[in-house]
Amino acid sequence: MNTFAKIKRALSLMCVIFTVIMSVMYVLGLMMSDQATLFVPTPSKALLMLLFSGILGFASLLLSKEGTSVPKLVIHAVLCLAAFITVFVVGGNFSVTGGTGIVASVFFLVIYGIAMIVRAIVCRKYRQKKVDSEEYTSVFK
């Protein structure tokens, strides 16, 4: 895969992630518009989500590389957690103490773990379907 194709893949992943995040924010903002303003999308929040989506999109290129899965997954998890902390805690101007920062990080890692389990199941089914659909060649000809 050449560099242009990798950048195109990362940008398309960024767009998908951004669309999902903003859709969830809009739905939550509509449901809780009277109670809290945390989920009401603003232009600054949209830019933070775009930055976060971009970092996740480019970090996801790491998962498509050849090699062992565990080190790639750990590096990807660390990159995603660093992006989460940088964008939402530092960039979001939240007053976070040590305890709430740890709770937010654990919450993010739980969601990350669920997403990676779903990804692993889908990839396994895809690989199994690909192996099962290989063409049969007769050995008795």
PDB file of C-alpha atoms in Angstrom:
ATOM      1  CA  MET A   1       0.000   0.000   0.000  1.00  0.00           C
ATOM      2  CA  ASN A   2       1.563   3.293  -1.036  1.00  0.00           C
ATOM      3  CA  THR A   3       1.627   6.470   1.019  1.00  0.00           C
ATOM      4  CA  PHE A   4      -1.282   8.116  -0.793  1.00  0.00           C
ATOM      5  CA  ALA A   5      -3.494   5.069  -0.233  1.00  0.00           C
ATOM      6  CA  LYS A   6      -2.587   5.014   3.472  1.00  0.00           C
ATOM      7  CA  ILE A   7      -3.435   8.691   3.865  1.00  0.00           C
ATOM      8  CA  LYS A   8      -6.709   8.180   1.984  1.00  0.00           C
ATOM      9  CA  ARG A   9      -7.593   5.244   4.262  1.00  0.00           C
ATOM     10  CA  ALA A  10      -6.752   7.236   7.411  1.00  0.00           C
ATOM     11  CA  LEU A  11      -8.836  10.199   6.239  1.00  0.00           C
ATOM     12  CA  SER A  12     -11.820   8.007   5.428  1.00  0.00           C
ATOM     13  CA  LEU A  13     -11.549   6.367   8.870  1.00  0.00           C
ATOM     14  CA  MET A  14     -11.375   9.845  10.375  1.00  0.00           C
ATOM     15  CA  CYS A  15     -14.579  10.837   8.577  1.00  0.00           C
ATOM     16  CA  VAL A  16     -16.424   7.722   9.738  1.00  0.00           C
ATOM     17  CA  ILE A  17     -15.301   8.166  13.349  1.00  0.00           C
ATOM     18  CA  PHE A  18     -16.186  11.878  13.275  1.00  0.00           C
ATOM     19  CA  THR A  19     -19.642  11.159  11.849  1.00  0.00           C
ATOM     20  CA  VAL A  20     -20.395   8.554  14.516  1.00  0.00           C
ATOM     21  CA  ILE A  21     -19.151  10.759  17.366  1.00  0.00           C
ATOM     22  CA  MET A  22     -21.073  13.816  16.184  1.00  0.00           C
ATOM     23  CA  SER A  23     -24.242  11.787  15.608  1.00  0.00           C
ATOM     24  CA  VAL A  24     -24.055  10.430  19.149  1.00  0.00           C
ATOM     25  CA  MET A  25     -23.403  13.932  20.490  1.00  0.00           C
ATOM     26  CA  TYR A  26     -26.386  15.372  18.618  1.00  0.00           C
ATOM     27  CA  VAL A  27     -28.710  12.617  19.844  1.00  0.00           C
ATOM     28  CA  LEU A  28     -27.508  13.011  23.435  1.00  0.00           C
ATOM     29  CA  GLY A  29     -27.727  16.792  23.087  1.00  0.00           C
ATOM     30  CA  LEU A  30     -31.322  16.544  21.916  1.00  0.00           C
ATOM     31  CA  MET A  31     -32.252  14.175  24.730  1.00  0.00           C
ATOM     32  CA  MET A  32     -30.595  16.241  27.482  1.00  0.00           C
ATOM     33  CA  SER A  33     -30.833  19.771  26.134  1.00  0.00           C
ATOM     34  CA  ASP A  34     -32.549  21.066  29.258  1.00  0.00           C
ATOM     35  CA  GLN A  35     -30.469  19.239  31.876  1.00  0.00           C
ATOM     36  CA  ALA A  36     -26.867  19.702  30.740  1.00  0.00           C
ATOM     37  CA  THR A  37     -24.943  21.515  28.062  1.00  0.00           C
ATOM     38  CA  LEU A  38     -22.102  18.982  27.928  1.00  0.00           C
ATOM     39  CA  PHE A  39     -23.528  17.170  24.902  1.00  0.00           C
ATOM     40  CA  VAL A  40     -24.781  20.213  23.012  1.00  0.00           C
ATOM     41  CA  PRO A  41     -22.440  20.425  20.004  1.00  0.00           C
ATOM     42  CA  THR A  42     -20.643  23.715  19.476  1.00  0.00           C
ATOM     43  CA  PRO A  43     -18.096  24.585  16.774  1.00  0.00           C
ATOM     44  CA  SER A  44     -15.215  24.282  19.238  1.00  0.00           C
ATOM     45  CA  LYS A  45     -16.427  20.846  20.347  1.00  0.00           C
ATOM     46  CA  ALA A  46     -16.794  19.818  16.708  1.00  0.00           C
ATOM     47  CA  LEU A  47     -13.183  20.825  16.034  1.00  0.00           C
ATOM     48  CA  LEU A  48     -12.031  18.860  19.092  1.00  0.00           C
ATOM     49  CA  MET A  49     -13.957  15.833  17.809  1.00  0.00           C
ATOM     50  CA  LEU A  50     -12.384  16.279  14.366  1.00  0.00           C
ATOM     51  CA  LEU A  51      -8.895  16.374  15.908  1.00  0.00           C
ATOM     52  CA  PHE A  52      -9.655  13.308  18.015  1.00  0.00           C
ATOM     53  CA  SER A  53     -11.073  11.480  14.984  1.00  0.00           C
ATOM     54  CA  GLY A  54      -7.996  12.364  12.943  1.00  0.00           C
ATOM     55  CA  ILE A  55      -5.645  10.990  15.585  1.00  0.00           C
ATOM     56  CA  LEU A  56      -7.718   7.796  15.838  1.00  0.00           C
ATOM     57  CA  GLY A  57      -7.815   7.471  12.047  1.00  0.00           C
ATOM     58  CA  PHE A  58      -4.051   7.707  11.677  1.00  0.00           C
ATOM     59  CA  ALA A  59      -3.477   5.465  14.719  1.00  0.00           C
ATOM     60  CA  SER A  60      -5.699   2.847  13.087  1.00  0.00           C
ATOM     61  CA  LEU A  61      -3.173   2.507  10.275  1.00  0.00           C
ATOM     62  CA  LEU A  62      -1.009   0.738  12.832  1.00  0.00           C
ATOM     63  CA  LEU A  63      -3.550  -2.081  13.138  1.00  0.00           C
ATOM     64  CA  SER A  64      -3.385  -2.801   9.409  1.00  0.00           C
ATOM     65  CA  LYS A  65       0.375  -3.454   9.465  1.00  0.00           C
ATOM     66  CA  GLU A  66       1.748  -6.977   9.428  1.00  0.00           C
ATOM     67  CA  GLY A  67       3.160  -8.412  12.622  1.00  0.00           C
ATOM     68  CA  THR A  68       2.085  -9.676  15.992  1.00  0.00           C
ATOM     69  CA  SER A  69      -1.218  -8.405  17.274  1.00  0.00           C
ATOM     70  CA  VAL A  70      -0.560  -7.803  20.968  1.00  0.00           C
ATOM     71  CA  PRO A  71       2.208  -5.169  20.611  1.00  0.00           C
ATOM     72  CA  LYS A  72       0.244  -3.378  17.876  1.00  0.00           C
ATOM     73  CA  LEU A  73      -2.879  -3.376  20.027  1.00  0.00           C
ATOM     74  CA  VAL A  74      -1.018  -2.059  23.082  1.00  0.00           C
ATOM     75  CA  ILE A  75       0.622   0.737  21.065  1.00  0.00           C
ATOM     76  CA  HIS A  76      -2.728   1.574  19.462  1.00  0.00           C
ATOM     77  CA  ALA A  77      -4.440   1.646  22.871  1.00  0.00           C
ATOM     78  CA  VAL A  78      -1.752   3.947  24.287  1.00  0.00           C
ATOM     79  CA  LEU A  79      -2.020   6.283  21.263  1.00  0.00           C
ATOM     80  CA  CYS A  80      -5.810   6.390  21.545  1.00  0.00           C
ATOM     81  CA  LEU A  81      -5.700   7.006  25.298  1.00  0.00           C
ATOM     82  CA  ALA A  82      -3.114   9.764  24.812  1.00  0.00           C
ATOM     83  CA  ALA A  83      -5.343  11.334  22.147  1.00  0.00           C
ATOM     84  CA  PHE A  84      -8.348  11.121  24.473  1.00  0.00           C
ATOM     85  CA  ILE A  85      -6.502  12.734  27.365  1.00  0.00           C
ATOM     86  CA  THR A  86      -4.890  15.406  25.184  1.00  0.00           C
ATOM     87  CA  VAL A  87      -8.007  16.388  23.277  1.00  0.00           C
ATOM     88  CA  PHE A  88     -10.685  16.111  25.938  1.00  0.00           C
ATOM     89  CA  VAL A  89      -8.868  16.866  29.167  1.00  0.00           C
ATOM     90  CA  VAL A  90      -6.237  19.376  28.077  1.00  0.00           C
ATOM     91  CA  GLY A  91      -7.962  20.777  24.988  1.00  0.00           C
ATOM     92  CA  GLY A  92     -11.432  20.698  26.475  1.00  0.00           C
ATOM     93  CA  ASN A  93     -10.460  22.907  29.444  1.00  0.00           C
ATOM     94  CA  PHE A  94     -12.037  20.514  31.914  1.00  0.00           C
ATOM     95  CA  SER A  95     -11.007  20.862  35.531  1.00  0.00           C
ATOM     96  CA  VAL A  96      -9.971  17.299  36.144  1.00  0.00           C
ATOM     97  CA  THR A  97      -8.454  16.071  39.356  1.00  0.00           C
ATOM     98  CA  GLY A  98      -6.385  12.914  39.572  1.00  0.00           C
ATOM     99  CA  GLY A  99      -9.342  10.732  40.504  1.00  0.00           C
ATOM    100  CA  THR A 100     -11.657  11.923  37.765  1.00  0.00           C
ATOM    101  CA  GLY A 101      -8.840  11.703  35.219  1.00  0.00           C
ATOM    102  CA  ILE A 102      -8.287   8.068  36.140  1.00  0.00           C
ATOM    103  CA  VAL A 103     -12.022   7.338  36.011  1.00  0.00           C
ATOM    104  CA  ALA A 104     -12.277   8.983  32.580  1.00  0.00           C
ATOM    105  CA  SER A 105      -9.258   6.995  31.356  1.00  0.00           C
ATOM    106  CA  VAL A 106     -10.681   3.713  32.655  1.00  0.00           C
ATOM    107  CA  PHE A 107     -14.060   4.521  31.079  1.00  0.00           C
ATOM    108  CA  PHE A 108     -12.328   5.210  27.755  1.00  0.00           C
ATOM    109  CA  LEU A 109     -10.302   1.980  27.999  1.00  0.00           C
ATOM    110  CA  VAL A 110     -13.474  -0.032  28.714  1.00  0.00           C
ATOM    111  CA  ILE A 111     -15.143   1.416  25.616  1.00  0.00           C
ATOM    112  CA  TYR A 112     -11.913   0.805  23.681  1.00  0.00           C
ATOM    113  CA  GLY A 113     -11.826  -2.814  24.870  1.00  0.00           C
ATOM    114  CA  ILE A 114     -15.430  -3.400  23.801  1.00  0.00           C
ATOM    115  CA  ALA A 115     -14.705  -1.882  20.386  1.00  0.00           C
ATOM    116  CA  MET A 116     -11.602  -4.061  19.931  1.00  0.00           C
ATOM    117  CA  ILE A 117     -13.517  -7.205  20.927  1.00  0.00           C
ATOM    118  CA  VAL A 118     -16.186  -6.401  18.329  1.00  0.00           C
ATOM    119  CA  ARG A 119     -13.426  -5.718  15.779  1.00  0.00           C
ATOM    120  CA  ALA A 120     -11.729  -9.036  16.569  1.00  0.00           C
ATOM    121  CA  ILE A 121     -14.990 -10.962  16.154  1.00  0.00           C
ATOM    122  CA  VAL A 122     -15.744  -9.292  12.824  1.00  0.00           C
ATOM    123  CA  CYS A 123     -12.194  -9.862  11.541  1.00  0.00           C
ATOM    124  CA  ARG A 124     -12.254 -13.499  12.612  1.00  0.00           C
ATOM    125  CA  LYS A 125     -15.595 -14.085  10.846  1.00  0.00           C
ATOM    126  CA  TYR A 126     -14.265 -12.340   7.731  1.00  0.00           C
ATOM    127  CA  ARG A 127     -11.075 -14.434   7.675  1.00  0.00           C
ATOM    128  CA  GLN A 128     -13.038 -17.632   8.282  1.00  0.00           C
ATOM    129  CA  LYS A 129     -15.454 -16.794   5.468  1.00  0.00           C
ATOM    130  CA  LYS A 130     -12.512 -16.010   3.197  1.00  0.00           C
ATOM    131  CA  VAL A 131     -10.870 -19.373   3.977  1.00  0.00           C
ATOM    132  CA  ASP A 132     -14.162 -21.254   3.550  1.00  0.00           C
ATOM    133  CA  SER A 133     -14.857 -19.664   0.185  1.00  0.00           C
ATOM    134  CA  GLU A 134     -11.541 -20.685  -1.376  1.00  0.00           C
ATOM    135  CA  GLU A 135     -11.951 -22.536  -4.610  1.00  0.00           C
ATOM    136  CA  TYR A 136     -12.018 -26.305  -4.427  1.00  0.00           C
ATOM    137  CA  THR A 137      -9.506 -28.135  -6.575  1.00  0.00           C
ATOM    138  CA  SER A 138      -9.952 -31.815  -7.121  1.00  0.00           C
ATOM    139  CA  VAL A 139      -7.013 -34.060  -6.310  1.00  0.00           C
ATOM    140  CA  PHE A 140      -8.491 -37.036  -8.189  1.00  0.00           C
ATOM    141  CA  LYS A 141      -8.221 -35.734 -11.755  1.00  0.00           C
TER     142      LYS A 141
END
